[in-house]
Coordinates of C-alpha atoms and ligand atoms in Angstrom, one line a residue:
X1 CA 3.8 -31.5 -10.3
X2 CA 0.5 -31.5 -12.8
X3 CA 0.6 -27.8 -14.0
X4 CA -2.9 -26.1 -14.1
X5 CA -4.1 -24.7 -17.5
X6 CA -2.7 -21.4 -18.6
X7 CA -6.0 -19.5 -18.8
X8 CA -4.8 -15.9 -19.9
X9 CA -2.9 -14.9 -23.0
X10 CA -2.8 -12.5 -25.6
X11 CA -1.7 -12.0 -29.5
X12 CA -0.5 -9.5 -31.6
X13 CA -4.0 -8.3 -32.6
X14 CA -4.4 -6.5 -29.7
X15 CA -1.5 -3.9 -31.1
X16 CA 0.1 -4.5 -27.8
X17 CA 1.5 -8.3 -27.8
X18 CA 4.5 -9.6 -29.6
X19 CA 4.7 -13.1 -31.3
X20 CA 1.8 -15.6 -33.0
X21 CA -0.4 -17.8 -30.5
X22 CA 1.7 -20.9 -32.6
X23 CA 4.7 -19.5 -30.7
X24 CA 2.6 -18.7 -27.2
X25 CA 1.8 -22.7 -27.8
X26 CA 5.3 -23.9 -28.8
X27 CA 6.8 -22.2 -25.1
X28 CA 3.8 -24.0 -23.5
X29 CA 5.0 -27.1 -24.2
X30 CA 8.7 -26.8 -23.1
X31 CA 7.1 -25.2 -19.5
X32 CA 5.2 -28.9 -19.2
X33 CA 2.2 -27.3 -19.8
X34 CA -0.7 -29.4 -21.2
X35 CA -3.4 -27.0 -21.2
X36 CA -3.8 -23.2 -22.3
X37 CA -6.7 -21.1 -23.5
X38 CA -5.9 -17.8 -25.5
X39 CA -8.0 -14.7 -24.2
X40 CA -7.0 -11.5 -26.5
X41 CA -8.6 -8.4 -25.7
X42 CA -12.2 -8.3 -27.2
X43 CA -13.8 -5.9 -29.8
X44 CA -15.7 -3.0 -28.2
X45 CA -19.0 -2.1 -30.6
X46 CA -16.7 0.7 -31.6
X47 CA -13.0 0.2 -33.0
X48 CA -12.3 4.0 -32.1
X49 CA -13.0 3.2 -28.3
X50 CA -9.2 2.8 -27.7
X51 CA -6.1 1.5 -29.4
X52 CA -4.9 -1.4 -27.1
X53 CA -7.5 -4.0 -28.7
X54 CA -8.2 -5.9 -31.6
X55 CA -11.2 -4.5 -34.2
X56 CA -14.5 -6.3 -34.6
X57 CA -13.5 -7.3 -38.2
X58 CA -10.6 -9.4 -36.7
X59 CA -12.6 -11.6 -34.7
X60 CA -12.5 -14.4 -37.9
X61 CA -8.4 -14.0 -37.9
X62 CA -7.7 -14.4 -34.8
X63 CA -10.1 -17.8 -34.7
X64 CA -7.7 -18.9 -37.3
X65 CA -4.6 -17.9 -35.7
X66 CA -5.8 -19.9 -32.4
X67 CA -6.7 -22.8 -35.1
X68 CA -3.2 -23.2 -36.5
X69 CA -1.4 -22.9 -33.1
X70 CA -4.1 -26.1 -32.3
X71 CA -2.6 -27.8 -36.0
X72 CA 0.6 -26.9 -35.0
X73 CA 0.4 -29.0 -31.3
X74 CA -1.7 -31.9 -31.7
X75 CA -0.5 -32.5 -27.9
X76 CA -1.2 -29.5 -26.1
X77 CA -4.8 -28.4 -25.5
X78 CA -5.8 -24.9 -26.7
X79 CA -8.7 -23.5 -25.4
X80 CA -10.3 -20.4 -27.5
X81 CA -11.7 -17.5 -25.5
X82 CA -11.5 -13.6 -25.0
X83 CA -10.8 -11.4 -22.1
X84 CA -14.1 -8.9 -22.2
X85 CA -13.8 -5.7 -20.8
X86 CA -16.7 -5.1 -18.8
X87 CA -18.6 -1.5 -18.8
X88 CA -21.5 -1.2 -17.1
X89 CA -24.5 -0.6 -20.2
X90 CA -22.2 -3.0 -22.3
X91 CA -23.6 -6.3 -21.6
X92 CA -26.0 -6.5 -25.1
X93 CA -22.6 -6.2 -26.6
X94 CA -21.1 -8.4 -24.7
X95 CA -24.1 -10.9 -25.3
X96 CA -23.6 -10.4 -29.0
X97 CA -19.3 -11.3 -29.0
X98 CA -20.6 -14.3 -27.0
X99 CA -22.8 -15.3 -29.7
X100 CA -20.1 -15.3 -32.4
X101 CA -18.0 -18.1 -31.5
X102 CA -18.0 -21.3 -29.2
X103 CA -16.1 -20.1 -26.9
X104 CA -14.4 -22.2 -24.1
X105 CA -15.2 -19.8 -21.9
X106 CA -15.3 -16.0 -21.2
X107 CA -12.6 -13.8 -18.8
X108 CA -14.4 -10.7 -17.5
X109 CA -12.1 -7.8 -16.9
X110 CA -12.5 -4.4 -15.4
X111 CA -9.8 -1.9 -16.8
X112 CA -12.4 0.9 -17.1
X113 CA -13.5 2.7 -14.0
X114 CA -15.0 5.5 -16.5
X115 CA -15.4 5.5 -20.3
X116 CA -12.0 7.6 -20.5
X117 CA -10.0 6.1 -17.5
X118 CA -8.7 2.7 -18.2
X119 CA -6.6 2.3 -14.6
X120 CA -4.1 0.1 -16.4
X121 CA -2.9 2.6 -19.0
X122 CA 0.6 3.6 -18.3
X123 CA -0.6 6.9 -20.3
X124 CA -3.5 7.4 -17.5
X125 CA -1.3 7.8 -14.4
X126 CA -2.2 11.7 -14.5
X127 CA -5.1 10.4 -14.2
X128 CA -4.4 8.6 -10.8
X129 CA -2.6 11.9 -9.8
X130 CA -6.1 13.6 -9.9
X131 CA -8.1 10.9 -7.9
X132 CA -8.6 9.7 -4.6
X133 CA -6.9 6.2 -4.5
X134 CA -9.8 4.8 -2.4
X135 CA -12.2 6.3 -4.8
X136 CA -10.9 4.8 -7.5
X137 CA -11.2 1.5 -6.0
X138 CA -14.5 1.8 -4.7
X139 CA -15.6 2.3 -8.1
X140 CA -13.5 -0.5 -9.8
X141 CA -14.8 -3.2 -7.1
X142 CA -18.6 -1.9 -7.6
X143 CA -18.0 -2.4 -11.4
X144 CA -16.4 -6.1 -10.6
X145 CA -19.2 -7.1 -8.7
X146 CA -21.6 -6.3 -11.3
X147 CA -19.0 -8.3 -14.0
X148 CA -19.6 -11.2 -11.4
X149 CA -23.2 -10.3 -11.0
X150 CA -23.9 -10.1 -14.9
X151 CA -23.1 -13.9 -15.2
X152 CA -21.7 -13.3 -18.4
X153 CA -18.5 -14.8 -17.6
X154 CA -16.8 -17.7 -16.1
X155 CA -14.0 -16.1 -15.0
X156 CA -13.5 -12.6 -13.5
X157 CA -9.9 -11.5 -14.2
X158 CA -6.6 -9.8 -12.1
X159 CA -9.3 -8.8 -9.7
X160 CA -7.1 -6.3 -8.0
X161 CA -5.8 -4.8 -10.8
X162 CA -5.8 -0.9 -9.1
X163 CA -3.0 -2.3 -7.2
X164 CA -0.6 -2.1 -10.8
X165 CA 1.0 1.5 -10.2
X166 CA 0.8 1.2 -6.5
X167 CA -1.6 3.6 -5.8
X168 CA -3.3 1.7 -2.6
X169 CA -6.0 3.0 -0.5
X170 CA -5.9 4.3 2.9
X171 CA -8.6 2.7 4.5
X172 CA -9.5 -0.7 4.5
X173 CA -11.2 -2.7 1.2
X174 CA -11.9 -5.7 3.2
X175 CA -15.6 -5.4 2.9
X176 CA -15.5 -4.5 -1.1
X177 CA -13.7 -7.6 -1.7
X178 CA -16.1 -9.4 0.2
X179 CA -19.3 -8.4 -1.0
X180 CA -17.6 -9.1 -4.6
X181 CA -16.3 -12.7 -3.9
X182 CA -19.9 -13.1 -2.7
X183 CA -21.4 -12.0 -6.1
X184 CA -18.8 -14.3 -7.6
X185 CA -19.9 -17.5 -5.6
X186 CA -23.6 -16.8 -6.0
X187 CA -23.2 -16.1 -9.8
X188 CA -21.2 -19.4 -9.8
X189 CA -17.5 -17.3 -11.4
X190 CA -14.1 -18.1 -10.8
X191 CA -11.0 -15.7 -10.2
X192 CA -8.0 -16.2 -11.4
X193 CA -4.4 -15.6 -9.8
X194 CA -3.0 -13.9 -12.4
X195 CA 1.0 -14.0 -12.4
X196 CA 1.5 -11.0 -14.1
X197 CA 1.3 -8.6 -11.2
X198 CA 4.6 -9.9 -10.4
X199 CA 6.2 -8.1 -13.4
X200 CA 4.1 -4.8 -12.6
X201 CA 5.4 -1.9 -10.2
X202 CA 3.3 -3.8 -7.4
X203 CA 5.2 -7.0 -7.4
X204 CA 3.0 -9.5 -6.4
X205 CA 0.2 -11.3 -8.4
X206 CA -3.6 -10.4 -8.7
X207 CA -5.3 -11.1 -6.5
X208 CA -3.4 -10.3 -3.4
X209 CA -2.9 -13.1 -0.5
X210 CA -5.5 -11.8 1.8
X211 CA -8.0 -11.8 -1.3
X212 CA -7.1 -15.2 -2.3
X213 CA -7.8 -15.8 1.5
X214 CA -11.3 -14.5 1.3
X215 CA -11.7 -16.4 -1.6
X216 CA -11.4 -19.9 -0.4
X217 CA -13.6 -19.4 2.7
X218 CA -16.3 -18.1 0.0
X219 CA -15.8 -20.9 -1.5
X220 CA -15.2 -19.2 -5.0
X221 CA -13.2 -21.6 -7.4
X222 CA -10.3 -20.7 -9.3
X223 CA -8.2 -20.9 -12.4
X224 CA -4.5 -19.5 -13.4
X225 CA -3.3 -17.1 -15.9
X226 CA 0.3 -15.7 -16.6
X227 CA -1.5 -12.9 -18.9
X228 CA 1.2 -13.5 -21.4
X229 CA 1.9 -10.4 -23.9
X230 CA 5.0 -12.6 -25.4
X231 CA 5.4 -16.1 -26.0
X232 CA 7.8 -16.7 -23.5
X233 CA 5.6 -15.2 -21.0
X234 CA 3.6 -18.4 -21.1
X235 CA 3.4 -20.2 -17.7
X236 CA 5.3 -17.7 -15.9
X237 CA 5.9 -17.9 -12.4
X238 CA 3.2 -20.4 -12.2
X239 CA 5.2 -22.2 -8.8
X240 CA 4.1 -18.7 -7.4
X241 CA 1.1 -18.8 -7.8
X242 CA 0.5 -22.9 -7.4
X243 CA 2.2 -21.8 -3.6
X244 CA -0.2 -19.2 -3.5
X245 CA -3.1 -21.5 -3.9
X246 CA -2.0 -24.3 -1.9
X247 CA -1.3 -22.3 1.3
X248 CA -4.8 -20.7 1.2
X249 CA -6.6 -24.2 1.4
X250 CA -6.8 -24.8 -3.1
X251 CA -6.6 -28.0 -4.6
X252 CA -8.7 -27.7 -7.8
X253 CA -8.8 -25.7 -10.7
X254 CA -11.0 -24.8 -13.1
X255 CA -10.9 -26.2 -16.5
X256 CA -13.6 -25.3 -19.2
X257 CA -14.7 -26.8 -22.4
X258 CA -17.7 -24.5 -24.4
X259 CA -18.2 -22.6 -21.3
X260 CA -18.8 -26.0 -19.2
X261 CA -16.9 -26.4 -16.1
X262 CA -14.8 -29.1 -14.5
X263 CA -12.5 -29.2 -11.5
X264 CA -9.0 -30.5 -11.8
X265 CA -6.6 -31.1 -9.0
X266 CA -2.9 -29.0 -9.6
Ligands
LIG301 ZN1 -3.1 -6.5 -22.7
LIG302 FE1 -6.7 -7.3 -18.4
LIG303 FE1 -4.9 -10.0 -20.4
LIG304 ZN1 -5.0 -8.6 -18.9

């Protein structure tokens, strides 16, 4: 089996991953992977926005870091890229990370649903208490489909990440997820199935199967990401999510190269 790229990883700078992207690349190649692309949390325009990212100053380090993993392993291909979280009002910012580097491509990620509720934030859950679980999601799928709409990305990651703590909604998202994989497939943005749902409270990747249904008949491409926090994180569960693809109808992948596309069969 030809694994697809490894899309989504992190490194230390983000003050929440453990070991350097030379190790993330080292574990790569004993999973047979051929192909991963590093995509630490960006910079916000202000350092003091949270503490789960790297700062604006670090932007040239962790270039480097990504550069000596590529040194290290002539025979793996490393993409270089960030994960961006997207806040509506953000996008001159965003326009202005883009500018710094060639990157490979761009992973656009909702976490905020407001400037002070980041839904993934084990130290937020009081903040779930508070809300209305369909609410919240409303909200979080109105903010994705502008991250698709903004077409400053190529891929729109874990795009049902409100489903981490299990707090689900009682009524039925189907037509949320639909008007956003239409934004995606207009806007000409993948999704990802991002494995690391599976080591989360809800158990099963991001998106969920009836997503990753929606997807297909959309016609929305996709890539693959284990969101790695720790080198041996890398690849993780990717049969999963290869199974998850083929049963709903996949057979390519997306592969980028200075925010260029190709489609690659898994
Ligand atoms: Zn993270
Ligand atoms: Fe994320
Ligand atoms: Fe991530
Ligand atoms: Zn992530």
């Amino acid at each position: 089996m030809l694994l697809p790229a490894d899309y989504h990883m992190h490194t230390p700078l983000c003050r929440h991953a453990v070991g350097e992207p030379t190790e993330y690349a080292a574990h790569a190649l004993r999973v047979g992977l051929r192909e991963i692309g590093f995509t630490d949390h960006s910079p916000m325009r202000r350092d003091d926005f949270d503490d789960w990212r790297m700062r604006a100053d670090q932007l040239d380090e962790y270039v480097a870091k990504v550069q000596q993993a590529r040194r290290d392993h002539p025979q793996l291909t490393i993409k270089l890229s960030l994960e961006v979280d997207y806040l509506p009002g953000h996008e001159d910012w965003i326009r202005e990370l883009a500018a710094r580097h060639p990157w490979d491509y761009l992973i656009g990620s909702v976490h905020y649903v407001s400037d002070a509720f980041d839904l993934d934030n084990p130290a937020k859950l009081s903040e779930w208490k508070k809300r209305d679980a369909f609410e919240v999601w409303s909200v979080y799928f109105e903010r994705l489909t502008m991250a698709a709409e903004s077409r400053l990305f190529e891929i729109i990651g874990h795009a049902d990440l409100p489903k981490k703590f299990k707090f689900y909604p009682d009524r039925d998202c189907t037509p949320m997820f639909t008007q956003f994989l239409r934004a995606a497939k207009r806007s000409d943005v993948a999704i990802e199935l991002n494995t690391a749902g599976l080591r989360k409270d809800c158990r099963e990747i991001y998106p969920s199967p009836a997503i990753v249904r929606l997807a297909h008949a959309e016609g929305v491409p996709i890539t693959f990401g284990s969101d790695a926090h720790a080198p041996g994180e890398v690849g993780m569960d990717f049969a999963a999510a290869i199974q998850l693809a083929r049963d709903t109808g996949y057979t390519h992948a997306c592969q980028f190269k200075q925010r260029v596309r190709t489609m690659v069969a898994f």
